[in-house]
Amino acid sequence: MLVLVVNCGSSSLKYQVRELEPGAEGGTVLASGLIENIGGAAVRDHTQALELLAQRLEDELDGRTIDAAGHRVVHGGERFSVPALVDDGTIDAIEELSPLAPLHNPAAVLGLRAVLQKWPELPQVCVFDTAFHGTMPEHVWRYAVPEEFYERWGIRRYGFHGTSHDWVTGQAARFLGIPRPEFSCVVAHLGNGASVTAVRHGSSYDTSMGYTPLAGLVMGTRTGDLDPSVVTSLLRRDPAATPEGLDAVLNKESGLKAIAGDHDMRAVQEAADRGDERAELALAMAAYRLAKYVGGYHVAVDGAQALVFTAGIGENAVAFRKRVCDRLGALGVVLDDDANAARSRGIRRISAPESAIEVLVVPTDEEQAIASATAALVAAGSAGAPS
Ligand code: ADP
């Protein structure tokens, strides 16, 4: 089956075509690319982006046609806790969730509608970033605020990066030879956006992002956890402060960027290596915050069997992994420095044999996860099984 994986932003469309067998993992990437500057002079809108994509695929796939499309959708709210086969109601439902993800869901809707318009008969599947966290218990997803906040405004912890956390958990369990329902771990997805998830018996139990992806870890440009009265206080005290302005500062001008002057982990690490004190402080803050979460989540899952690093920083930042693990001595974590420093693209163990908790690096592959989920759902649908 040829599956087109689509990740739509408001001005970009990232795509990949994979050939894979439903139910089987792996598969081959036949085409991939990025269409940028949608809304600009060359590519007017998502409909035109789809025309461009169709032309490219015709060349890149040698005339073969795709069998299904899988879309990355950021917010599935409480409605979508598993991937969904797209029908008339699905796109509207995703659009209705836009207030919860005002930057992301409208873009996904544009992508879904553009694919539907271009290939009306093509089965489409949505895979939601929030879905994996649908198993969090109520005492975890609730905020201690008046009921109206939840009932009227949908304010609760949702969590994000679920496709990655889910995928990486499965890979780690298999690598360790532990059946997933018996596997508990802490997964640190550390990219430009970063979150950590407590996985208990194979399912999400808690996660550091919350109502939005702003919560939790110190990220490239996001604050992570912050006393909410910082916001209300600034709105009162600073005549220039506005909700939109603060939103932009907390999401785009904070985190590593605010402390070290750069959002990129490589640049921050290089600056720290040269003796830059602000870069050193930023790394200390980010590592401390993550270590604190790992400690808390070790308790949340009744003892994690593994700590798993993934995404750009998790897979590559040797010094940052060491900084975090060195803080986890109280949990009995012992890193194997050589294994940690070894370069590899595969799944690997970086803890010493005597470590009380296995420490792994597991490359994430959200496209593969979306393609597999899409193929499985479409195969089940065409076999007449309930979708
Ligand atoms: P996104 O969330 O945008 O998908 P990625 O998962 O690609 O981001 O992660 C980007 C981050 O990974 C950046 O901070 C980048 O500096 C960091 N990174 C990538 N390679 C390395 C490396 N070799 N050493 C340290 N950090 C790295």
Coordinates of C-alpha atoms and ligand atoms in Angstrom, one line a residue:
M1 CA 0.0 0.0 0.0
L2 CA 1.3 3.5 -0.8
V3 CA 0.5 6.0 1.9
L4 CA 1.0 9.7 1.6
V5 CA 1.8 11.2 5.0
V6 CA 0.9 14.9 5.3
N7 CA 2.0 17.4 7.9
C8 CA 0.3 20.7 7.2
G9 CA 1.4 24.0 8.7
S10 CA -0.3 27.3 8.0
S11 CA 2.4 28.2 5.4
S12 CA 4.0 24.8 4.7
L13 CA 3.2 21.2 3.7
K14 CA 5.6 18.4 4.6
Y15 CA 5.0 15.1 2.9
Q16 CA 6.3 11.6 2.6
V17 CA 5.1 8.6 0.6
R18 CA 5.8 5.2 2.1
E19 CA 5.2 1.8 0.7
L20 CA 4.2 -0.6 3.4
E21 CA 2.1 -3.7 4.2
P22 CA -0.8 -3.1 6.6
G23 CA 0.1 -4.6 10.0
A24 CA 3.8 -4.7 9.2
E25 CA 6.4 -2.2 10.3
G26 CA 9.0 -0.5 8.3
G27 CA 8.3 0.1 4.7
T28 CA 10.2 2.1 2.2
V29 CA 10.2 5.9 1.7
L30 CA 9.5 6.5 -2.0
A31 CA 9.2 10.3 -1.9
S32 CA 9.4 13.1 0.5
G33 CA 9.6 16.9 0.5
L34 CA 8.4 20.2 1.7
I35 CA 6.3 22.8 0.0
E36 CA 6.9 26.2 1.7
N37 CA 5.6 29.8 1.5
I38 CA 2.0 28.8 1.0
G39 CA 0.1 32.0 0.8
G40 CA 3.0 33.7 -1.0
A41 CA 3.3 34.7 -4.6
A42 CA 4.1 31.2 -6.1
V43 CA 1.8 29.0 -4.0
R44 CA -1.5 30.8 -3.3
D45 CA -3.1 28.4 -1.0
H46 CA -3.3 24.8 0.2
T47 CA -5.4 23.8 -2.8
Q48 CA -2.6 25.0 -5.1
A49 CA 0.0 23.3 -2.9
L50 CA -1.9 20.0 -3.5
E51 CA -1.7 20.6 -7.2
L52 CA 2.0 21.0 -6.9
L53 CA 2.3 18.0 -4.7
A54 CA 0.3 15.9 -7.2
Q55 CA 2.7 16.9 -10.0
R56 CA 5.7 16.1 -8.0
L57 CA 4.3 12.7 -7.0
E58 CA 3.6 11.8 -10.6
D59 CA 7.3 12.2 -11.4
E60 CA 8.6 10.7 -8.2
L61 CA 6.3 7.7 -8.1
D62 CA 6.8 6.8 -11.8
G63 CA 3.1 6.9 -12.4
R64 CA 2.1 4.8 -9.4
T65 CA -0.8 6.2 -7.4
I66 CA -1.3 6.5 -3.7
D67 CA -3.8 4.4 -1.8
A68 CA -4.4 6.5 1.3
A69 CA -3.4 9.7 3.0
G70 CA -2.5 10.0 6.7
H71 CA -2.5 13.5 8.3
R72 CA -0.8 14.7 11.4
V73 CA -3.3 16.6 13.4
V74 CA -2.2 18.3 16.6
H75 CA -5.4 18.5 18.6
G76 CA -8.0 15.7 18.9
G77 CA -9.5 17.1 22.1
E78 CA -11.5 14.6 24.1
R79 CA -13.3 13.3 21.0
F80 CA -10.4 11.5 19.3
S81 CA -8.3 9.1 21.4
V82 CA -7.3 6.9 18.5
P83 CA -6.6 7.6 14.8
A84 CA -9.7 8.3 12.8
L85 CA -10.8 7.4 9.3
V86 CA -12.0 10.7 7.8
D87 CA -15.8 11.0 7.0
D88 CA -18.0 14.0 6.6
G89 CA -18.1 14.8 10.3
T90 CA -14.4 14.4 11.0
I91 CA -13.1 17.5 9.3
D92 CA -15.8 19.6 10.9
A93 CA -15.0 18.1 14.3
I94 CA -11.3 19.0 13.9
E95 CA -12.2 22.5 12.9
E96 CA -14.4 22.8 16.0
L97 CA -11.3 22.0 18.1
S98 CA -9.5 25.0 16.6
P99 CA -9.9 27.2 19.7
L100 CA -7.7 24.6 21.5
A101 CA -5.0 24.7 18.9
P102 CA -5.5 28.0 17.0
L103 CA -2.2 27.7 15.0
H104 CA -2.3 24.1 14.1
N105 CA -5.8 22.7 13.7
P106 CA -6.9 25.2 11.0
A107 CA -3.9 24.3 9.0
A108 CA -4.7 20.6 9.2
V109 CA -8.2 21.3 8.1
L110 CA -6.9 23.1 5.0
G111 CA -4.8 20.1 4.2
L112 CA -7.6 17.7 4.7
R113 CA -10.0 19.7 2.5
A114 CA -7.4 20.2 -0.2
V115 CA -6.6 16.4 -0.4
L116 CA -10.4 15.7 -0.4
Q117 CA -10.9 18.1 -3.3
K118 CA -7.9 16.7 -5.3
W119 CA -8.6 13.0 -4.7
P120 CA -12.3 12.7 -3.5
E121 CA -12.2 8.9 -3.4
L122 CA -8.9 8.6 -1.5
P123 CA -9.3 7.2 2.1
Q124 CA -7.9 9.6 4.6
V125 CA -6.9 9.1 8.2
C126 CA -6.1 11.6 10.9
V127 CA -3.5 10.8 13.6
F128 CA -3.7 13.1 16.6
D129 CA -0.8 14.4 18.7
T130 CA -3.0 14.3 21.8
A131 CA -4.5 10.9 21.3
F132 CA -1.9 8.8 23.1
H133 CA -2.6 10.8 26.2
G134 CA -6.3 9.8 26.3
T135 CA -5.4 7.1 28.9
M136 CA -4.3 9.7 31.5
P137 CA -6.4 9.2 34.7
E138 CA -8.7 12.1 35.7
H139 CA -6.6 13.1 38.8
V140 CA -3.7 13.6 36.3
W141 CA -5.5 15.5 33.5
R142 CA -7.5 17.8 35.8
Y143 CA -6.3 21.2 36.9
A144 CA -7.4 22.3 40.3
V145 CA -9.6 25.1 39.0
P146 CA -13.4 25.8 39.1
E147 CA -15.5 23.3 37.2
E148 CA -16.6 25.9 34.7
F149 CA -13.1 26.2 33.4
Y150 CA -13.3 22.6 32.2
E151 CA -17.0 22.4 31.3
R152 CA -17.2 25.7 29.4
W153 CA -13.7 26.2 28.1
G154 CA -12.3 22.7 27.9
I155 CA -9.4 23.6 30.2
R156 CA -7.5 20.5 31.2
R157 CA -4.2 18.7 30.5
Y158 CA -4.3 17.2 27.0
G159 CA -0.6 16.6 26.2
F160 CA 1.1 16.5 22.8
H161 CA 3.9 14.6 20.9
G162 CA 1.7 11.6 21.5
T163 CA 2.5 9.9 18.2
S164 CA 6.2 10.0 19.0
H165 CA 5.9 9.0 22.6
D166 CA 3.7 6.0 21.6
W167 CA 6.0 4.9 18.8
V168 CA 9.2 5.2 20.9
T169 CA 7.5 3.3 23.8
G170 CA 6.8 0.4 21.5
Q171 CA 10.3 0.4 20.1
A172 CA 11.9 0.5 23.5
A173 CA 9.7 -2.3 24.9
R174 CA 10.6 -4.5 21.9
F175 CA 14.3 -3.7 22.2
L176 CA 14.3 -4.7 25.9
G177 CA 12.1 -7.8 25.2
I178 CA 9.4 -6.7 27.6
P179 CA 5.7 -7.2 26.6
R180 CA 4.3 -3.7 26.2
P181 CA 1.5 -4.1 28.8
E182 CA 4.2 -4.9 31.4
F183 CA 6.5 -2.0 30.3
S184 CA 6.7 1.2 32.3
C185 CA 9.2 4.0 31.3
V186 CA 9.8 7.7 31.0
V187 CA 10.1 9.0 27.5
A188 CA 11.8 12.4 26.9
H189 CA 11.0 13.8 23.4
L190 CA 13.5 16.6 23.1
G191 CA 13.2 18.6 19.9
N192 CA 12.6 22.3 19.5
G193 CA 9.4 21.6 21.3
A194 CA 10.0 19.1 24.1
S195 CA 7.9 17.0 26.4
V196 CA 8.4 14.1 28.8
T197 CA 5.8 11.3 29.3
A198 CA 5.2 8.9 32.1
V199 CA 4.3 5.6 30.5
R200 CA 2.7 3.1 32.8
H201 CA 2.0 -0.5 31.6
G202 CA 2.5 0.7 28.0
S203 CA 0.1 3.6 28.2
S204 CA 0.4 7.3 28.9
Y205 CA -0.2 8.1 32.5
D206 CA 1.1 11.7 32.7
T207 CA 2.9 14.1 30.4
S208 CA 4.6 17.5 30.8
M209 CA 2.7 19.5 28.2
G210 CA -0.7 20.6 29.3
Y211 CA -3.6 22.5 27.9
T212 CA -1.1 23.8 25.3
P213 CA 2.4 22.8 24.3
L214 CA 3.8 25.7 26.4
A215 CA 3.9 23.7 29.7
G216 CA 6.6 21.5 31.1
L217 CA 10.2 21.5 30.1
V218 CA 12.5 24.4 29.2
M219 CA 12.4 24.3 25.4
G220 CA 14.1 26.1 22.5
T221 CA 11.9 29.1 22.7
R222 CA 9.1 28.2 25.2
T223 CA 9.2 28.7 28.9
G224 CA 7.8 25.5 30.1
D225 CA 6.2 25.6 33.6
L226 CA 5.6 29.1 34.9
D227 CA 3.6 30.5 37.7
P228 CA 0.4 31.6 36.0
S229 CA 0.3 34.9 38.0
V230 CA 3.4 36.0 36.0
V231 CA 1.0 36.5 33.2
T232 CA -1.8 38.3 35.1
S233 CA 0.8 40.4 37.0
L234 CA 2.4 41.6 33.8
L235 CA -0.9 42.3 32.2
R236 CA -1.7 44.6 35.2
R237 CA 1.8 46.2 35.7
D238 CA 3.2 46.6 32.2
P239 CA 1.1 49.1 30.1
A240 CA 2.5 47.6 26.9
A241 CA 1.5 44.0 27.8
T242 CA -1.3 42.3 25.8
P243 CA -2.4 38.7 25.8
E244 CA -1.2 38.3 22.2
G245 CA 2.2 39.9 23.0
L246 CA 2.7 37.7 26.1
D247 CA 1.7 34.6 24.2
A248 CA 4.3 35.4 21.6
V249 CA 7.0 36.1 24.2
L250 CA 6.3 33.0 26.2
N251 CA 6.2 30.8 23.1
K252 CA 8.8 32.3 20.8
E253 CA 11.2 34.4 22.9
S254 CA 11.7 32.3 26.0
G255 CA 13.4 29.0 26.9
L256 CA 17.0 28.5 25.8
K257 CA 16.7 31.6 23.5
A258 CA 15.8 33.9 26.4
I259 CA 18.6 32.7 28.7
A260 CA 21.4 31.8 26.2
G261 CA 20.5 34.0 23.2
D262 CA 20.0 31.1 20.9
H263 CA 17.2 28.5 20.7
D264 CA 19.3 25.8 19.0
M265 CA 20.8 23.2 21.4
R266 CA 24.0 22.7 19.2
A267 CA 24.7 26.5 19.3
V268 CA 24.0 26.7 23.1
Q269 CA 26.2 23.7 23.8
E270 CA 29.1 25.1 21.7
A271 CA 28.8 28.5 23.5
A272 CA 28.8 26.7 26.9
D273 CA 31.9 24.8 25.8
R274 CA 33.6 28.1 25.1
G275 CA 32.8 29.2 28.6
D276 CA 29.7 31.3 28.0
E277 CA 28.0 31.6 31.4
R278 CA 24.5 32.3 30.1
A279 CA 24.7 29.3 27.8
E280 CA 25.8 27.2 30.8
L281 CA 23.0 28.6 32.9
A282 CA 20.4 27.7 30.2
L283 CA 21.7 24.1 30.0
A284 CA 21.6 23.8 33.8
M285 CA 18.1 25.1 33.9
A286 CA 16.9 22.7 31.1
A287 CA 18.6 19.7 32.5
Y288 CA 17.4 20.4 36.0
R289 CA 13.8 20.8 34.9
L290 CA 13.9 17.5 32.9
A291 CA 15.6 15.6 35.8
K292 CA 12.9 16.8 38.1
Y293 CA 10.2 15.5 35.8
V294 CA 12.0 12.1 35.4
G295 CA 12.1 11.8 39.2
G296 CA 8.5 12.6 39.5
Y297 CA 7.4 10.3 36.7
H298 CA 9.5 7.4 38.2
V299 CA 7.2 7.7 41.1
A300 CA 4.1 8.2 38.9
V301 CA 4.7 4.8 37.1
D302 CA 5.6 2.9 40.3
G303 CA 9.2 2.6 39.1
A304 CA 10.3 3.1 35.5
Q305 CA 12.2 0.2 33.8
A306 CA 13.7 2.6 31.3
L307 CA 14.4 6.3 30.6
V308 CA 14.2 6.8 26.8
F309 CA 15.7 9.8 24.9
T310 CA 14.3 10.7 21.5
A311 CA 14.0 13.6 18.9
G312 CA 16.8 16.0 17.8
I313 CA 18.3 16.7 21.2
G314 CA 17.4 13.4 22.7
E315 CA 19.0 11.4 19.9
N316 CA 22.1 13.6 19.3
A317 CA 23.0 15.8 22.3
V318 CA 25.6 13.7 24.1
A319 CA 26.5 16.3 26.6
F320 CA 22.9 17.2 27.5
R321 CA 22.0 13.5 28.0
K322 CA 25.0 13.2 30.4
R323 CA 24.0 16.4 32.2
V324 CA 20.5 15.0 32.8
C325 CA 21.6 11.5 33.8
D326 CA 24.2 12.8 36.2
R327 CA 21.4 14.3 38.2
L328 CA 19.6 11.0 38.4
G329 CA 22.0 9.2 40.7
A330 CA 19.4 9.1 43.4
L331 CA 17.3 6.8 41.1
G332 CA 20.3 4.6 40.6
V333 CA 20.9 5.7 37.0
V334 CA 24.4 5.1 35.8
L335 CA 25.4 6.2 32.3
D336 CA 28.0 4.3 30.2
D337 CA 30.0 7.3 29.0
D338 CA 31.4 5.5 26.0
A339 CA 28.0 4.2 24.9
N340 CA 26.5 7.6 25.4
A341 CA 29.2 9.2 23.2
A342 CA 29.1 6.6 20.4
R343 CA 27.4 7.9 17.2
S344 CA 24.7 5.7 15.9
R345 CA 21.4 6.0 14.1
G346 CA 19.8 3.0 15.6
I347 CA 18.2 2.1 19.0
R348 CA 20.8 1.7 21.6
R349 CA 21.4 1.3 25.4
I350 CA 23.6 4.0 26.9
S351 CA 23.4 3.0 30.6
A352 CA 26.0 0.9 32.4
P353 CA 25.1 -2.7 33.3
E354 CA 24.8 -1.7 37.0
S355 CA 22.3 1.0 36.3
A356 CA 19.0 0.5 38.2
I357 CA 17.1 1.9 35.2
E358 CA 18.0 1.2 31.6
V359 CA 18.7 4.4 29.6
L360 CA 18.0 4.1 25.9
V361 CA 18.2 6.3 22.8
V362 CA 15.4 5.5 20.4
P363 CA 15.1 7.4 17.1
T364 CA 11.6 8.7 16.6
D365 CA 9.8 8.4 13.3
E366 CA 6.4 10.1 13.4
E367 CA 6.0 9.7 9.6
Q368 CA 6.3 5.9 9.9
A369 CA 4.0 5.8 12.9
I370 CA 1.4 7.8 10.9
A371 CA 1.8 5.7 7.8
S372 CA 1.4 2.4 9.8
A373 CA -1.7 3.7 11.6
T374 CA -3.2 4.9 8.3
A375 CA -2.5 1.6 6.5
A376 CA -4.0 -0.4 9.4
L377 CA -7.1 1.6 9.6
V378 CA -7.7 1.7 5.8
A379 CA -7.1 -2.1 5.5
A380 CA -9.6 -2.7 8.4
G381 CA -12.1 -0.4 6.8
S382 CA -11.9 -2.0 3.4
A383 CA -12.2 -5.4 5.0
G384 CA -15.6 -4.3 6.3
A385 CA -14.5 -4.2 9.9
P386 CA -15.8 -1.4 12.1
S387 CA -13.6 1.7 11.9
Ligands
ADP1 P1 11.6 19.7 15.9 O1 11.0 19.7 17.2 O2 11.6 21.0 15.2 O3 11.3 18.5 15.0 P2 14.2 18.3 16.2 O4 13.6 17.1 16.8 O5 14.8 18.2 14.8 O6 13.2 19.5 16.2 O7 15.3 18.8 17.2 C1 16.0 20.0 17.0 C2 17.0 20.2 18.1 O8 17.9 19.1 18.1 C3 17.8 21.5 18.0 O9 17.9 22.2 19.3 C4 19.1 21.0 17.5 O10 20.2 21.9 18.0 C5 19.2 19.7 18.3 N1 20.3 18.8 17.7 C6 20.3 18.3 16.5 N2 21.5 17.6 16.3 C7 22.2 17.8 17.4 C8 23.5 17.5 17.8 N3 24.3 16.7 17.1 N4 23.9 17.9 19.1 C9 23.1 18.6 19.8 N5 21.9 19.0 19.5 C10 21.4 18.6 18.3

